[in-house]
Amino acid sequence: MNWWKNWKQKMGPKDWAANLILYLIGIGLMPLGVVLTVNSHLGAGGYDALNFALGERLGINTSLAIYMTAFLAVILAALIRKKMLRLTTFISSFFLGLFTDLWKWVLRDVEGTGWISAALLFGIGLVIVAFAVAAYILCIFPSNPTDDLVAAMREKGVRIGIAKIGLDVVCVAAAFVLGGEIGVGTIVCTLGLGPVVDLFFGLLKKMTEKYGICVE
């Protein structure tokens, strides 16, 4: 576990605090952005649409759907690597599920009722997700199961872009079958989220370097 090795070798109290803040920003704000994109009804990212659709179809909280798909990703990653389950990756999914249910409840009456309000909700949600993802991947704490699944495929020689797109396509197809929020927003999330994440990642990286904070 790289985060443990980093902590033992070179991380001080300031580094720990900064990484914890980045992690909390990631797992706290990412679900907020996801809920906003879903409530816009323009279409959500494939994995998010799948979880929301699965929750609706089974009549369970979205958090439980997230745990189900996350655990499946943990199993698939272990099968690809032919190693033991990396259950530490499930920690992030646990908190993401809790925050998703919380933001769904808080924003239960906030929905896109027209093109302007829908586009506004979607745009705000996309920016929040991108910022949260950038903060989340910059810190040293364990990644979530879907990211680890992509990493497992990369370890077996699959290009990371191909692995990510392949996973997204599978999630979109499953979400479509389940009646999930699939639309133009899904395409925007799939193709447009990456550059925005890169932008925020670069800004946050410069900030941590400026103040001499150990991350990644």
PDB file of C-alpha atoms in Angstrom:
ATOM      1  CA  MET A   1       0.000   0.000   0.000  1.00  0.00           C
ATOM      2  CA  ASN A   2       1.761   3.144  -1.261  1.00  0.00           C
ATOM      3  CA  TRP A   3      -0.022   5.523   1.113  1.00  0.00           C
ATOM      4  CA  TRP A   4       1.277   3.561   4.125  1.00  0.00           C
ATOM      5  CA  LYS A   5       4.822   3.491   2.741  1.00  0.00           C
ATOM      6  CA  ASN A   6       4.723   7.241   2.111  1.00  0.00           C
ATOM      7  CA  TRP A   7       3.449   7.898   5.609  1.00  0.00           C
ATOM      8  CA  LYS A   8       6.229   5.913   7.220  1.00  0.00           C
ATOM      9  CA  GLN A   9       8.991   7.377   5.066  1.00  0.00           C
ATOM     10  CA  LYS A  10       8.330  11.056   4.519  1.00  0.00           C
ATOM     11  CA  MET A  11       4.960  12.349   5.714  1.00  0.00           C
ATOM     12  CA  GLY A  12       4.628  14.795   8.574  1.00  0.00           C
ATOM     13  CA  PRO A  13       1.538  16.157  10.393  1.00  0.00           C
ATOM     14  CA  LYS A  14       1.058  18.943   7.809  1.00  0.00           C
ATOM     15  CA  ASP A  15       1.146  16.406   4.961  1.00  0.00           C
ATOM     16  CA  TRP A  16      -1.310  14.137   6.715  1.00  0.00           C
ATOM     17  CA  ALA A  17      -3.724  17.016   7.346  1.00  0.00           C
ATOM     18  CA  ALA A  18      -3.542  18.236   3.746  1.00  0.00           C
ATOM     19  CA  ASN A  19      -4.079  14.766   2.299  1.00  0.00           C
ATOM     20  CA  LEU A  20      -7.010  14.148   4.632  1.00  0.00           C
ATOM     21  CA  ILE A  21      -8.611  17.433   3.541  1.00  0.00           C
ATOM     22  CA  LEU A  22      -8.170  16.499  -0.126  1.00  0.00           C
ATOM     23  CA  TYR A  23      -9.657  13.076   0.530  1.00  0.00           C
ATOM     24  CA  LEU A  24     -12.657  14.506   2.397  1.00  0.00           C
ATOM     25  CA  ILE A  25     -13.224  17.036  -0.397  1.00  0.00           C
ATOM     26  CA  GLY A  26     -13.197  14.184  -2.885  1.00  0.00           C
ATOM     27  CA  ILE A  27     -15.564  11.797  -1.153  1.00  0.00           C
ATOM     28  CA  GLY A  28     -17.809  14.589   0.153  1.00  0.00           C
ATOM     29  CA  LEU A  29     -18.227  16.672  -2.988  1.00  0.00           C
ATOM     30  CA  MET A  30     -18.071  13.974  -5.663  1.00  0.00           C
ATOM     31  CA  PRO A  31     -21.533  12.608  -4.730  1.00  0.00           C
ATOM     32  CA  LEU A  32     -22.910  16.174  -4.700  1.00  0.00           C
ATOM     33  CA  GLY A  33     -21.808  16.671  -8.287  1.00  0.00           C
ATOM     34  CA  VAL A  34     -23.146  13.269  -9.298  1.00  0.00           C
ATOM     35  CA  VAL A  35     -26.571  13.952  -7.764  1.00  0.00           C
ATOM     36  CA  LEU A  36     -26.742  17.314  -9.562  1.00  0.00           C
ATOM     37  CA  THR A  37     -25.943  15.716 -12.921  1.00  0.00           C
ATOM     38  CA  VAL A  38     -28.532  12.991 -12.340  1.00  0.00           C
ATOM     39  CA  ASN A  39     -31.178  15.522 -11.229  1.00  0.00           C
ATOM     40  CA  SER A  40     -30.542  17.571 -14.369  1.00  0.00           C
ATOM     41  CA  HIS A  41     -32.049  14.663 -16.360  1.00  0.00           C
ATOM     42  CA  LEU A  42     -29.601  15.288 -19.193  1.00  0.00           C
ATOM     43  CA  GLY A  43     -27.783  12.054 -18.468  1.00  0.00           C
ATOM     44  CA  ALA A  44     -25.133  11.065 -15.944  1.00  0.00           C
ATOM     45  CA  GLY A  45     -21.806   9.275 -16.225  1.00  0.00           C
ATOM     46  CA  GLY A  46     -22.095   5.561 -16.979  1.00  0.00           C
ATOM     47  CA  TYR A  47     -21.094   4.225 -13.547  1.00  0.00           C
ATOM     48  CA  ASP A  48     -23.234   6.773 -11.702  1.00  0.00           C
ATOM     49  CA  ALA A  49     -26.226   6.152 -13.947  1.00  0.00           C
ATOM     50  CA  LEU A  50     -25.819   2.418 -13.342  1.00  0.00           C
ATOM     51  CA  ASN A  51     -25.847   2.799  -9.561  1.00  0.00           C
ATOM     52  CA  PHE A  52     -28.870   5.098  -9.532  1.00  0.00           C
ATOM     53  CA  ALA A  53     -30.771   2.840 -11.945  1.00  0.00           C
ATOM     54  CA  LEU A  54     -29.861  -0.297  -9.979  1.00  0.00           C
ATOM     55  CA  GLY A  55     -31.052   1.309  -6.761  1.00  0.00           C
ATOM     56  CA  GLU A  56     -34.343   2.331  -8.352  1.00  0.00           C
ATOM     57  CA  ARG A  57     -34.903  -1.064  -9.988  1.00  0.00           C
ATOM     58  CA  LEU A  58     -34.197  -3.013  -6.767  1.00  0.00           C
ATOM     59  CA  GLY A  59     -35.971  -0.517  -4.525  1.00  0.00           C
ATOM     60  CA  ILE A  60     -32.884   0.068  -2.363  1.00  0.00           C
ATOM     61  CA  ASN A  61     -30.800   3.082  -1.347  1.00  0.00           C
ATOM     62  CA  THR A  62     -28.275   4.203  -3.930  1.00  0.00           C
ATOM     63  CA  SER A  63     -25.539   3.572  -1.362  1.00  0.00           C
ATOM     64  CA  LEU A  64     -26.371  -0.144  -1.346  1.00  0.00           C
ATOM     65  CA  ALA A  65     -26.222  -0.216  -5.148  1.00  0.00           C
ATOM     66  CA  ILE A  66     -22.816   1.476  -4.991  1.00  0.00           C
ATOM     67  CA  TYR A  67     -21.586  -1.141  -2.520  1.00  0.00           C
ATOM     68  CA  MET A  68     -22.823  -3.954  -4.767  1.00  0.00           C
ATOM     69  CA  THR A  69     -21.102  -2.679  -7.916  1.00  0.00           C
ATOM     70  CA  ALA A  70     -17.984  -1.703  -5.954  1.00  0.00           C
ATOM     71  CA  PHE A  71     -17.674  -5.184  -4.476  1.00  0.00           C
ATOM     72  CA  LEU A  72     -18.092  -6.675  -7.948  1.00  0.00           C
ATOM     73  CA  ALA A  73     -15.247  -4.436  -9.142  1.00  0.00           C
ATOM     74  CA  VAL A  74     -13.084  -5.624  -6.227  1.00  0.00           C
ATOM     75  CA  ILE A  75     -13.727  -9.240  -7.215  1.00  0.00           C
ATOM     76  CA  LEU A  76     -13.017  -8.619 -10.906  1.00  0.00           C
ATOM     77  CA  ALA A  77      -9.761  -6.807 -10.099  1.00  0.00           C
ATOM     78  CA  ALA A  78      -8.668  -9.726  -7.904  1.00  0.00           C
ATOM     79  CA  LEU A  79      -9.504 -12.225 -10.655  1.00  0.00           C
ATOM     80  CA  ILE A  80      -7.533 -10.224 -13.221  1.00  0.00           C
ATOM     81  CA  ARG A  81      -4.519 -10.018 -10.917  1.00  0.00           C
ATOM     82  CA  LYS A  82      -5.045 -13.565  -9.608  1.00  0.00           C
ATOM     83  CA  LYS A  83      -4.444 -12.220  -6.118  1.00  0.00           C
ATOM     84  CA  MET A  84      -6.367 -11.586  -2.902  1.00  0.00           C
ATOM     85  CA  LEU A  85      -9.155  -9.006  -2.758  1.00  0.00           C
ATOM     86  CA  ARG A  86      -7.980  -5.436  -2.154  1.00  0.00           C
ATOM     87  CA  LEU A  87     -10.690  -4.586   0.354  1.00  0.00           C
ATOM     88  CA  THR A  88      -9.002  -1.308   1.296  1.00  0.00           C
ATOM     89  CA  THR A  89     -10.332   0.136  -1.960  1.00  0.00           C
ATOM     90  CA  PHE A  90     -13.854  -0.432  -0.615  1.00  0.00           C
ATOM     91  CA  ILE A  91     -13.317   2.223   2.086  1.00  0.00           C
ATOM     92  CA  SER A  92     -13.853   5.055  -0.385  1.00  0.00           C
ATOM     93  CA  SER A  93     -16.966   3.430  -1.833  1.00  0.00           C
ATOM     94  CA  PHE A  94     -18.425   3.091   1.663  1.00  0.00           C
ATOM     95  CA  PHE A  95     -18.210   6.832   2.278  1.00  0.00           C
ATOM     96  CA  LEU A  96     -19.215   7.728  -1.277  1.00  0.00           C
ATOM     97  CA  GLY A  97     -22.379   5.690  -0.789  1.00  0.00           C
ATOM     98  CA  LEU A  98     -23.239   7.468   2.464  1.00  0.00           C
ATOM     99  CA  PHE A  99     -22.688  10.915   0.974  1.00  0.00           C
ATOM    100  CA  THR A 100     -24.705  10.012  -2.128  1.00  0.00           C
ATOM    101  CA  ASP A 101     -27.753   9.144  -0.021  1.00  0.00           C
ATOM    102  CA  LEU A 102     -27.252  12.346   1.979  1.00  0.00           C
ATOM    103  CA  TRP A 103     -27.068  14.610  -1.078  1.00  0.00           C
ATOM    104  CA  LYS A 104     -30.011  12.804  -2.718  1.00  0.00           C
ATOM    105  CA  TRP A 105     -32.094  13.677   0.342  1.00  0.00           C
ATOM    106  CA  VAL A 106     -30.856  17.279   0.572  1.00  0.00           C
ATOM    107  CA  LEU A 107     -31.418  17.907  -3.160  1.00  0.00           C
ATOM    108  CA  ARG A 108     -34.583  15.831  -3.511  1.00  0.00           C
ATOM    109  CA  ASP A 109     -36.571  18.876  -4.726  1.00  0.00           C
ATOM    110  CA  VAL A 110     -33.840  20.280  -6.997  1.00  0.00           C
ATOM    111  CA  GLU A 111     -34.390  19.144 -10.573  1.00  0.00           C
ATOM    112  CA  GLY A 112     -33.911  20.401 -14.095  1.00  0.00           C
ATOM    113  CA  THR A 113     -37.386  21.347 -15.343  1.00  0.00           C
ATOM    114  CA  GLY A 114     -36.289  23.098 -18.517  1.00  0.00           C
ATOM    115  CA  TRP A 115     -33.251  23.309 -20.769  1.00  0.00           C
ATOM    116  CA  ILE A 116     -31.757  26.281 -18.928  1.00  0.00           C
ATOM    117  CA  SER A 117     -32.139  24.869 -15.414  1.00  0.00           C
ATOM    118  CA  ALA A 118     -31.098  21.402 -16.597  1.00  0.00           C
ATOM    119  CA  ALA A 119     -27.967  22.726 -18.311  1.00  0.00           C
ATOM    120  CA  LEU A 120     -27.124  24.831 -15.237  1.00  0.00           C
ATOM    121  CA  LEU A 121     -27.481  21.886 -12.867  1.00  0.00           C
ATOM    122  CA  PHE A 122     -25.483  19.641 -15.154  1.00  0.00           C
ATOM    123  CA  GLY A 123     -22.701  22.197 -15.644  1.00  0.00           C
ATOM    124  CA  ILE A 124     -22.369  22.862 -11.909  1.00  0.00           C
ATOM    125  CA  GLY A 125     -22.434  19.144 -11.185  1.00  0.00           C
ATOM    126  CA  LEU A 126     -19.772  18.399 -13.789  1.00  0.00           C
ATOM    127  CA  VAL A 127     -17.415  21.051 -12.404  1.00  0.00           C
ATOM    128  CA  ILE A 128     -17.926  19.811  -8.832  1.00  0.00           C
ATOM    129  CA  VAL A 129     -17.267  16.202  -9.860  1.00  0.00           C
ATOM    130  CA  ALA A 130     -14.118  17.207 -11.738  1.00  0.00           C
ATOM    131  CA  PHE A 131     -12.773  19.198  -8.788  1.00  0.00           C
ATOM    132  CA  ALA A 132     -13.602  16.399  -6.352  1.00  0.00           C
ATOM    133  CA  VAL A 133     -11.988  13.739  -8.550  1.00  0.00           C
ATOM    134  CA  ALA A 134      -8.840  15.853  -8.899  1.00  0.00           C
ATOM    135  CA  ALA A 135      -8.595  16.275  -5.119  1.00  0.00           C
ATOM    136  CA  TYR A 136      -9.325  12.614  -4.573  1.00  0.00           C
ATOM    137  CA  ILE A 137      -6.703  11.212  -6.954  1.00  0.00           C
ATOM    138  CA  LEU A 138      -4.077  13.691  -5.765  1.00  0.00           C
ATOM    139  CA  CYS A 139      -4.127  12.486  -2.157  1.00  0.00           C
ATOM    140  CA  ILE A 140      -2.375   9.326  -0.981  1.00  0.00           C
ATOM    141  CA  PHE A 141      -5.340   7.387   0.352  1.00  0.00           C
ATOM    142  CA  PRO A 142      -6.613   4.205  -1.373  1.00  0.00           C
ATOM    143  CA  SER A 143      -8.490   4.546  -4.652  1.00  0.00           C
ATOM    144  CA  ASN A 144     -12.017   3.250  -5.156  1.00  0.00           C
ATOM    145  CA  PRO A 145     -12.733  -0.215  -6.620  1.00  0.00           C
ATOM    146  CA  THR A 146     -13.560   0.962 -10.149  1.00  0.00           C
ATOM    147  CA  ASP A 147     -10.297   2.913 -10.417  1.00  0.00           C
ATOM    148  CA  ASP A 148      -8.447  -0.105  -9.063  1.00  0.00           C
ATOM    149  CA  LEU A 149     -10.167  -2.306 -11.659  1.00  0.00           C
ATOM    150  CA  VAL A 150      -8.855  -0.025 -14.406  1.00  0.00           C
ATOM    151  CA  ALA A 151      -5.411  -0.200 -12.807  1.00  0.00           C
ATOM    152  CA  ALA A 152      -5.616  -4.008 -12.759  1.00  0.00           C
ATOM    153  CA  MET A 153      -6.394  -4.090 -16.475  1.00  0.00           C
ATOM    154  CA  ARG A 154      -3.500  -1.723 -17.132  1.00  0.00           C
ATOM    155  CA  GLU A 155      -1.186  -4.086 -15.227  1.00  0.00           C
ATOM    156  CA  LYS A 156      -2.155  -6.797 -17.709  1.00  0.00           C
ATOM    157  CA  GLY A 157      -1.160  -4.693 -20.701  1.00  0.00           C
ATOM    158  CA  VAL A 158      -4.438  -2.922 -21.493  1.00  0.00           C
ATOM    159  CA  ARG A 159      -3.957   0.786 -22.168  1.00  0.00           C
ATOM    160  CA  ILE A 160      -5.518   2.832 -19.389  1.00  0.00           C
ATOM    161  CA  GLY A 161      -7.611   4.865 -21.823  1.00  0.00           C
ATOM    162  CA  ILE A 162      -8.991   1.703 -23.429  1.00  0.00           C
ATOM    163  CA  ALA A 163      -9.673   0.151 -20.033  1.00  0.00           C
ATOM    164  CA  LYS A 164     -11.517   3.246 -18.797  1.00  0.00           C
ATOM    165  CA  ILE A 165     -13.587   3.624 -21.948  1.00  0.00           C
ATOM    166  CA  GLY A 166     -14.371  -0.100 -21.957  1.00  0.00           C
ATOM    167  CA  LEU A 167     -15.588   0.040 -18.362  1.00  0.00           C
ATOM    168  CA  ASP A 168     -17.675   3.142 -19.126  1.00  0.00           C
ATOM    169  CA  VAL A 169     -19.288   1.451 -22.135  1.00  0.00           C
ATOM    170  CA  VAL A 170     -20.242  -1.591 -20.054  1.00  0.00           C
ATOM    171  CA  CYS A 171     -21.720   0.642 -17.339  1.00  0.00           C
ATOM    172  CA  VAL A 172     -23.653   2.750 -19.858  1.00  0.00           C
ATOM    173  CA  ALA A 173     -25.071  -0.382 -21.505  1.00  0.00           C
ATOM    174  CA  ALA A 174     -26.115  -1.838 -18.131  1.00  0.00           C
ATOM    175  CA  ALA A 175     -27.620   1.493 -17.028  1.00  0.00           C
ATOM    176  CA  PHE A 176     -29.568   1.741 -20.306  1.00  0.00           C
ATOM    177  CA  VAL A 177     -31.020  -1.743 -19.807  1.00  0.00           C
ATOM    178  CA  LEU A 178     -32.056  -0.785 -16.268  1.00  0.00           C
ATOM    179  CA  GLY A 179     -33.638   2.471 -17.410  1.00  0.00           C
ATOM    180  CA  GLY A 180     -30.954   4.793 -16.053  1.00  0.00           C
ATOM    181  CA  GLU A 181     -30.358   8.494 -16.807  1.00  0.00           C
ATOM    182  CA  ILE A 182     -28.654   8.124 -20.185  1.00  0.00           C
ATOM    183  CA  GLY A 183     -28.518  11.108 -22.512  1.00  0.00           C
ATOM    184  CA  VAL A 184     -26.341  13.806 -24.000  1.00  0.00           C
ATOM    185  CA  GLY A 185     -24.908  14.393 -20.525  1.00  0.00           C
ATOM    186  CA  THR A 186     -23.549  10.863 -20.527  1.00  0.00           C
ATOM    187  CA  ILE A 187     -21.489  11.621 -23.628  1.00  0.00           C
ATOM    188  CA  VAL A 188     -20.307  14.917 -22.140  1.00  0.00           C
ATOM    189  CA  CYS A 189     -19.274  13.173 -18.911  1.00  0.00           C
ATOM    190  CA  THR A 190     -17.444  10.436 -20.786  1.00  0.00           C
ATOM    191  CA  LEU A 191     -15.562  12.741 -23.158  1.00  0.00           C
ATOM    192  CA  GLY A 192     -15.434  16.063 -21.320  1.00  0.00           C
ATOM    193  CA  LEU A 193     -14.805  15.192 -17.691  1.00  0.00           C
ATOM    194  CA  GLY A 194     -11.157  14.212 -18.197  1.00  0.00           C
ATOM    195  CA  PRO A 195      -9.876  17.606 -19.418  1.00  0.00           C
ATOM    196  CA  VAL A 196     -11.633  19.436 -16.562  1.00  0.00           C
ATOM    197  CA  VAL A 197     -10.170  16.990 -14.044  1.00  0.00           C
ATOM    198  CA  ASP A 198      -6.721  17.603 -15.554  1.00  0.00           C
ATOM    199  CA  LEU A 199      -7.213  21.361 -15.152  1.00  0.00           C
ATOM    200  CA  PHE A 200      -8.127  21.132 -11.468  1.00  0.00           C
ATOM    201  CA  PHE A 201      -5.458  18.511 -10.844  1.00  0.00           C
ATOM    202  CA  GLY A 202      -2.795  20.821 -12.217  1.00  0.00           C
ATOM    203  CA  LEU A 203      -4.003  23.727 -10.077  1.00  0.00           C
ATOM    204  CA  LEU A 204      -4.146  21.647  -6.894  1.00  0.00           C
ATOM    205  CA  LYS A 205      -0.771  20.096  -7.656  1.00  0.00           C
ATOM    206  CA  LYS A 206       0.805  23.543  -7.968  1.00  0.00           C
ATOM    207  CA  MET A 207      -0.733  24.579  -4.653  1.00  0.00           C
ATOM    208  CA  THR A 208       0.667  21.549  -2.836  1.00  0.00           C
ATOM    209  CA  GLU A 209       4.086  22.099  -4.379  1.00  0.00           C
ATOM    210  CA  LYS A 210       3.993  25.783  -3.407  1.00  0.00           C
ATOM    211  CA  TYR A 211       3.438  24.929   0.245  1.00  0.00           C
ATOM    212  CA  GLY A 212       5.732  21.882   0.223  1.00  0.00           C
ATOM    213  CA  ILE A 213       2.992  19.331   0.880  1.00  0.00           C
ATOM    214  CA  CYS A 214       3.657  15.650   0.167  1.00  0.00           C
ATOM    215  CA  VAL A 215       0.895  14.132  -1.971  1.00  0.00           C
ATOM    216  CA  GLU A 216       0.401  11.199  -4.391  1.00  0.00           C
TER     217      GLU A 216
END
